[in-house]
mmCIF file of C-alpha atoms in Angstrom:
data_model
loop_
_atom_site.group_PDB
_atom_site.id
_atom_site.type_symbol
_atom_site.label_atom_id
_atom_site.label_comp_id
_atom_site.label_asym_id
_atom_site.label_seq_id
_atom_site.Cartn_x
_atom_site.Cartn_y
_atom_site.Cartn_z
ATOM 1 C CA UNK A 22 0.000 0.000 0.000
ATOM 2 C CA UNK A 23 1.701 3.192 -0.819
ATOM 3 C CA UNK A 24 1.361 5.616 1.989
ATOM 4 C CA UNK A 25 -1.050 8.833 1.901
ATOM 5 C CA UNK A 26 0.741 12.018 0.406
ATOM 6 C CA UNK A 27 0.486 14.597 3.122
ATOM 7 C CA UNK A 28 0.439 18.439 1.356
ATOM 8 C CA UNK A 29 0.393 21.673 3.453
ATOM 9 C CA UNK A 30 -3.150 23.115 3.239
ATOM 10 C CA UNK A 31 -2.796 26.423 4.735
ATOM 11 C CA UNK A 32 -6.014 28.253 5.707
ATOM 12 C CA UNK A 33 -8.869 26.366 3.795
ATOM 13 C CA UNK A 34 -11.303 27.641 5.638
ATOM 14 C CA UNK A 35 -10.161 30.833 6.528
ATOM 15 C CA UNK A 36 -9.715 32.997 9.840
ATOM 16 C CA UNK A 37 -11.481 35.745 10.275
ATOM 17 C CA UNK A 38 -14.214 34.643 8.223
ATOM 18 C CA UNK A 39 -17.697 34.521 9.213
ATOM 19 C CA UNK A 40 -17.253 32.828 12.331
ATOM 20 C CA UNK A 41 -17.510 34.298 15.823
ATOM 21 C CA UNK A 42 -14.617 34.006 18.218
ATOM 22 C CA UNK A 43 -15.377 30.732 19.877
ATOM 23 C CA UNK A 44 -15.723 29.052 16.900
ATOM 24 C CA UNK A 45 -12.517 27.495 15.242
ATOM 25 C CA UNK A 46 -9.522 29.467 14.128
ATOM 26 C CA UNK A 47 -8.919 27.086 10.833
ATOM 27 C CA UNK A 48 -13.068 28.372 10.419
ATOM 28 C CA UNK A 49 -14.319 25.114 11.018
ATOM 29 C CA UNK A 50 -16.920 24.962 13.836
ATOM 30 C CA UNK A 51 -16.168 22.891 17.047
ATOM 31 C CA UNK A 52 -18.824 20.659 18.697
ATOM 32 C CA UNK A 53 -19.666 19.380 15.140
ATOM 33 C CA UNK A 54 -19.664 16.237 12.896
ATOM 34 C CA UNK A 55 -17.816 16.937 9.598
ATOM 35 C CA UNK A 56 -17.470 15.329 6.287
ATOM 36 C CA UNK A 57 -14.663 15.644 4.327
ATOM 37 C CA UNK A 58 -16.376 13.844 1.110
ATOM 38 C CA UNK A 59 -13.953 12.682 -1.862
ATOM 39 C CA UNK A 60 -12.015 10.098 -3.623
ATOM 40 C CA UNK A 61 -8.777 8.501 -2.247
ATOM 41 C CA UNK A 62 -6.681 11.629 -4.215
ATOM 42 C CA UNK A 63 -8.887 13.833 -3.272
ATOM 43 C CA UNK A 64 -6.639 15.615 -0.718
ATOM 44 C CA UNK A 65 -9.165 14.786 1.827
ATOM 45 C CA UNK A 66 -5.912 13.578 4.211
ATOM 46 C CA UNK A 67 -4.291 16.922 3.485
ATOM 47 C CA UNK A 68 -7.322 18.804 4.357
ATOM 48 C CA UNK A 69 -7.718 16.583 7.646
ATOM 49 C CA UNK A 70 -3.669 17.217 8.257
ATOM 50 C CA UNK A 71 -4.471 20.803 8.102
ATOM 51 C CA UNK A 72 -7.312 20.590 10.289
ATOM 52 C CA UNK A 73 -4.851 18.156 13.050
ATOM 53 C CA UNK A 74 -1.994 20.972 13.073
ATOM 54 C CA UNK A 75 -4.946 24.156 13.210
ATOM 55 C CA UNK A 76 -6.285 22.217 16.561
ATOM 56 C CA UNK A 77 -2.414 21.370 17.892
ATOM 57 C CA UNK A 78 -1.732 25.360 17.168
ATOM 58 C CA UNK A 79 -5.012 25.815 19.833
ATOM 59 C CA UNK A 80 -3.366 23.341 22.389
ATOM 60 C CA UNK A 81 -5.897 20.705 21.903
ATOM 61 C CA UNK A 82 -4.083 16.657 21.351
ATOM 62 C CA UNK A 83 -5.803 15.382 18.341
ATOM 63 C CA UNK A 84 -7.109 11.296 17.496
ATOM 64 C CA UNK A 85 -7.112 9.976 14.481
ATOM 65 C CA UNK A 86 -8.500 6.214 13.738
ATOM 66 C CA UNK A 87 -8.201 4.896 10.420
ATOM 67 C CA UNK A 88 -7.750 0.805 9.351
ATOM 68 C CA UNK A 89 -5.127 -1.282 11.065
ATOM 69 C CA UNK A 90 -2.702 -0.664 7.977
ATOM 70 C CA UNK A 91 -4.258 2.926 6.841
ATOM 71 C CA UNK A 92 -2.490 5.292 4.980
ATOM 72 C CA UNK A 93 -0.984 7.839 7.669
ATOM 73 C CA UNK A 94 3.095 8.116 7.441
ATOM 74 C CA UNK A 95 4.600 9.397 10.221
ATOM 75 C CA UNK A 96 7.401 10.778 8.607
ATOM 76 C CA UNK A 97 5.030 13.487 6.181
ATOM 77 C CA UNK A 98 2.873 14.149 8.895
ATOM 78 C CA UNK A 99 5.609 15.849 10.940
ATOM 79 C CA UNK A 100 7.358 17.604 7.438
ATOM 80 C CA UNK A 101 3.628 18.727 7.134
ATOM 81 C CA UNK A 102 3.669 20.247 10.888
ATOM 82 C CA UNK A 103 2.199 17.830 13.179
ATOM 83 C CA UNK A 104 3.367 17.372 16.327
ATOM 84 C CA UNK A 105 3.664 13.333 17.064
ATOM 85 C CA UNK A 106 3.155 14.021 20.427
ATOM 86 C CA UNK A 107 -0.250 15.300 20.712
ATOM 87 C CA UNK A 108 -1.435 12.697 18.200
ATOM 88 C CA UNK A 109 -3.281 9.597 19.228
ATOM 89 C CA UNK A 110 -3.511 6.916 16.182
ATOM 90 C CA UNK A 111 -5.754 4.082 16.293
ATOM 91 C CA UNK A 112 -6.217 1.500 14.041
ATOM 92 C CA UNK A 113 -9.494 -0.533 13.532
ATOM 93 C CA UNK A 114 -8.608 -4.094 12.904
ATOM 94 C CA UNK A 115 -9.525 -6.016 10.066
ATOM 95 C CA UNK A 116 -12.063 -8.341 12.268
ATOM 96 C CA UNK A 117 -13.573 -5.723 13.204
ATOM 97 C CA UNK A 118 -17.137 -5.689 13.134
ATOM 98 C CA UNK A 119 -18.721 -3.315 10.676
ATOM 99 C CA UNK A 120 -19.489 -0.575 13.622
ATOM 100 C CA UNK A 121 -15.732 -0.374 14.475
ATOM 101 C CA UNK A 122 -14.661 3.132 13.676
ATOM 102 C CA UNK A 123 -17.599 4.146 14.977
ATOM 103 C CA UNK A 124 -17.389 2.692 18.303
ATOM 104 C CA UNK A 125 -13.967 3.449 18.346
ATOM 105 C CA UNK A 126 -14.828 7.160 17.705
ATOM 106 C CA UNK A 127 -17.594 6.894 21.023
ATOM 107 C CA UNK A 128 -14.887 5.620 23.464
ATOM 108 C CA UNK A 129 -12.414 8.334 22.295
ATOM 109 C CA UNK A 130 -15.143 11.252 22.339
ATOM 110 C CA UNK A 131 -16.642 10.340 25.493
ATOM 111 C CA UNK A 132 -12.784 10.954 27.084
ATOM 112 C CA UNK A 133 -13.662 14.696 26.317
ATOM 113 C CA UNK A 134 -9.046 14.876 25.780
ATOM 114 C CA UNK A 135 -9.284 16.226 22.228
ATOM 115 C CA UNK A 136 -9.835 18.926 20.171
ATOM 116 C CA UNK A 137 -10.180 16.832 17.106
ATOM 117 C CA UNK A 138 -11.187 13.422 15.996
ATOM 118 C CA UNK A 139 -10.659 12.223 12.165
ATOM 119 C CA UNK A 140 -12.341 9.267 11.313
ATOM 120 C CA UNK A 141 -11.475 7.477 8.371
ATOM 121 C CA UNK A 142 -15.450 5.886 7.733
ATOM 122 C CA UNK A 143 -14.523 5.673 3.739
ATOM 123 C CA UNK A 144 -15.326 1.967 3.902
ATOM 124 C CA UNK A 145 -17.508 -0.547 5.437
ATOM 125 C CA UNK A 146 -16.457 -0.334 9.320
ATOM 126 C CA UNK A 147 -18.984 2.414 9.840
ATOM 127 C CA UNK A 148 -22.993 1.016 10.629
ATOM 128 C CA UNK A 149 -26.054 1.679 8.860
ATOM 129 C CA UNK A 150 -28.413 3.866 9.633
ATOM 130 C CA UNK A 151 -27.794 7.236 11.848
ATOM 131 C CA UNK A 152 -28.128 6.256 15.349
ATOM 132 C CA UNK A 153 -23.849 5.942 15.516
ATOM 133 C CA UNK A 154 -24.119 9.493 13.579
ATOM 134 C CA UNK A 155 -26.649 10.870 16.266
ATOM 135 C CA UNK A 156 -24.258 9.719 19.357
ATOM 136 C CA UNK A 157 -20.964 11.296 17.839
ATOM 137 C CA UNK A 158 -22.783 14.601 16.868
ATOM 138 C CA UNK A 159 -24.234 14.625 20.783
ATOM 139 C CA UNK A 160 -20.501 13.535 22.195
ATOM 140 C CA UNK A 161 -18.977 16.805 19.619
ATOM 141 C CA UNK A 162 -21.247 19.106 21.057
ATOM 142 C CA UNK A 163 -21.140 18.001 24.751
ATOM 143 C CA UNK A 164 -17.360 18.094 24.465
ATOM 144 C CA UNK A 165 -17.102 21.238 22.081
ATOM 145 C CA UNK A 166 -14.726 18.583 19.572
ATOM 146 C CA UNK A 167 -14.612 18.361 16.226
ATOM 147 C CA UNK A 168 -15.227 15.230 14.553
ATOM 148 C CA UNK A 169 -14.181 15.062 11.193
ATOM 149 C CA UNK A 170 -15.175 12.120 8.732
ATOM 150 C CA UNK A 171 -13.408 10.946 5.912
ATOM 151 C CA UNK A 172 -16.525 10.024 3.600
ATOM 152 C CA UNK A 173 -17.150 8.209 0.331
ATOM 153 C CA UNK A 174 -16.507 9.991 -3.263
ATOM 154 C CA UNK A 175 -19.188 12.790 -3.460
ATOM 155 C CA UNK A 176 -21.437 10.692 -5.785
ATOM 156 C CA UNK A 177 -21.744 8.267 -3.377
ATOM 157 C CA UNK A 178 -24.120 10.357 -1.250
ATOM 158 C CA UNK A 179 -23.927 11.661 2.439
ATOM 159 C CA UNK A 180 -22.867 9.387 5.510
ATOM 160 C CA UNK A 181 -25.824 10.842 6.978
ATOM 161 C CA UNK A 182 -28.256 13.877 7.241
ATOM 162 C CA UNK A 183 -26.945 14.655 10.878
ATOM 163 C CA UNK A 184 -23.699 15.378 9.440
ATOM 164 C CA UNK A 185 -23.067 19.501 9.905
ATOM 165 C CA UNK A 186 -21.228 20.736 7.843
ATOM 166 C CA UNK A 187 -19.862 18.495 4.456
ATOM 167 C CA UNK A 188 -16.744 19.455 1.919
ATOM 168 C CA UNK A 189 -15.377 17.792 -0.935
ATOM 169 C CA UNK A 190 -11.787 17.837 -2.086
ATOM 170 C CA UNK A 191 -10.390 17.444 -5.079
ATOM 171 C CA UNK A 192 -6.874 17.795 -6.139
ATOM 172 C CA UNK A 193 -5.980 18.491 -9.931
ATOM 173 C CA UNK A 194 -2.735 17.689 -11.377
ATOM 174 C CA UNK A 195 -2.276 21.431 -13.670
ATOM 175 C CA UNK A 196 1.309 20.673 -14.912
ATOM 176 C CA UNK A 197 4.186 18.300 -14.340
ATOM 177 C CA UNK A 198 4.718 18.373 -10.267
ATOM 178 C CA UNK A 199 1.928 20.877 -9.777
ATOM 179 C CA UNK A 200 -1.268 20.312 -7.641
ATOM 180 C CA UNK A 201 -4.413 22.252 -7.366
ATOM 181 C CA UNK A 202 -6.323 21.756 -3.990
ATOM 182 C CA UNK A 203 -9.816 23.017 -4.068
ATOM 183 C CA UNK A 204 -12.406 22.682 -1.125
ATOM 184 C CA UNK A 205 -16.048 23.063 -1.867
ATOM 185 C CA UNK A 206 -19.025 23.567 0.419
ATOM 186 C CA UNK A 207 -21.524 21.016 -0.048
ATOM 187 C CA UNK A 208 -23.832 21.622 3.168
ATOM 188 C CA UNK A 209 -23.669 23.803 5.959
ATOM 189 C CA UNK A 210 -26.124 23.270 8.704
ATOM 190 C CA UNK A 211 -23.713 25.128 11.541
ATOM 191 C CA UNK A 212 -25.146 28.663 10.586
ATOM 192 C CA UNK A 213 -21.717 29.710 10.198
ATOM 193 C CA UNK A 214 -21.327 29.955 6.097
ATOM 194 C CA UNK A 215 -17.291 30.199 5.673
ATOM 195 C CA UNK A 216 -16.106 31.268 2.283
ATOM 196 C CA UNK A 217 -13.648 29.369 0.480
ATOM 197 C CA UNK A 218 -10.901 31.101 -0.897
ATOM 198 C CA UNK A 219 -9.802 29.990 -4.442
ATOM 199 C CA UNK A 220 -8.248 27.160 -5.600
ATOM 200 C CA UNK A 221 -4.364 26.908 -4.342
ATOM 201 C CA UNK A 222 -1.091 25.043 -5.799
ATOM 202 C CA UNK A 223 1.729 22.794 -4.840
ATOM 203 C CA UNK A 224 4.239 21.367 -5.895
ATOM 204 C CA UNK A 225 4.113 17.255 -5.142
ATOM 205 C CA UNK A 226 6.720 15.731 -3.667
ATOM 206 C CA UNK A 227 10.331 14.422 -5.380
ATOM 207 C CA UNK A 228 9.117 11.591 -8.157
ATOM 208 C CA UNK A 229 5.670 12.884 -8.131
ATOM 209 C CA UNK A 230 4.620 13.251 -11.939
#
C-alpha cells in the first residue's frame, strides 16, 4: 500500500471569516460532525492534516482512527507540521465488526481529551443507519470537539443527514509536479457559512509526476 501524500493546506477555511470568536480558528466549527467527502486523491488527508496541526496550534491533542494498515506516514505528517506528540492513532482491525470506527470514535469522544477526531469511515467499518451518527454529533457538542469524517466519493451520497457541515476535495494535477487543492461547500447546517478562498497550488513531492 503506498502511503497517503500529506500536502500543506494552509487556511482552507479561513480565519477571520464569518465565524464568531469561539468558533474554530482554521473556520471550522467545534462541537460538530464533519465530512470531508472525496475520492482517495482527493486531498481529503491533506485537508484533515491541516485541520490536526490548526487544533495542535489551539493546544488541543488530536485522534485519528483509520484501518489497522491505513495510509498515515509518520514521517510526512511531521514535514507537514504535526506534532507526534499530541497525536493519538488508532487502528481498527480487520475483524472488526462493521461498527468499528464508529465505536472506536464513542470511546475516544466520550474521554472529552481532544480537540479533534478524524475518522477514516470511507469503507464498510462504519454502521447503517444514523443512530452511531446521532451519538458522535451529541458527544462533539457536549465536548465542544470536532469530529471530522473521511466520507465516500461525493457521488456516493452523504454518511448521513446529521452530518453539519460536508466538503469535498479534489486535487488536480495542472502541470508536471503541480497540484491544485480546491475545497467546496456542499452543506452547511452550523449557521456559520465560511467562504472558500480559491483554488491553491503545490508542488508534489520528489518523483511525483
Amino acid at each position: 500500500m503506498v502511503a497517503a501524500v500529506v500536502l500543506p493546506l494552509a487556511a482552507a477555511l479561513p480565519r477571520g471569516s464569518e465565524l464568531a470568536p469561539t468558533e474554530a480558528r482554521d473556520g471550522l466549527p467545534r462541537g460538530r460532525v464533519i465530512e470531508l467527502a472525496g475520492g482517495p486523491d482527493a486531498g481529503r488527508t491533506s485537508a484533515a492534516v491541516q485541520i490536526v496541526i490548526e487544533s495542535q496550534r489551539e493546544g488541543d491533542p488530536v485522534a485519528w482512527i483509520q484501518p489497522r494498515g491505513g495510509a498515515l506516514y509518520p514521517p510526512d505528517l511531521a514535514a507537514a507540521g504535526v506534532d507526534l506528540d499530541a497525536l493519538l492513532v488508532v487502528h481498527v482491525p480487520e475483524d472488526a465488526e462493521r461498527a468499528g470506527a464508529a465505536k472506536a470514535a464513542e470511546l475516544v469522544l466520550r474521554t472529552g481529551a481532544f480537540g479533534a477526531v478524524v475518522v477514516d469511515a470511507s469503507d464498510a467499518r462504519v454502521p447503517r443507519g444514523e443512530a452511531w451518527l446521532g451519538r458522535l454529533a451529541s458527544l462533539s457538542r457536549e465536548h465542544d470537539c470536532r469530529t471530522v469524517l473521511l466520507g465516500p466519493e461525493e457521488a456516493s451520497g452523504s454518511l448521513g443527514p446529521l452530518v453539519s457541515m460536508r466538503l469535498r476535495a479534489r486535487r488536480r494535477r495542472v502541470r508536471f509536479g503541480q497540484y491544485r487543492m480546491e475545497l467546496e461547500v456542499l452543506k452547511d447546517k452550523s449557521g456559520h457559512r465560511p467562504t472558500l478562498p480559491g483554488p491553491r497550488e503545490w508542488a508534489g513531492p520528489e518523483g511525483m509526476p
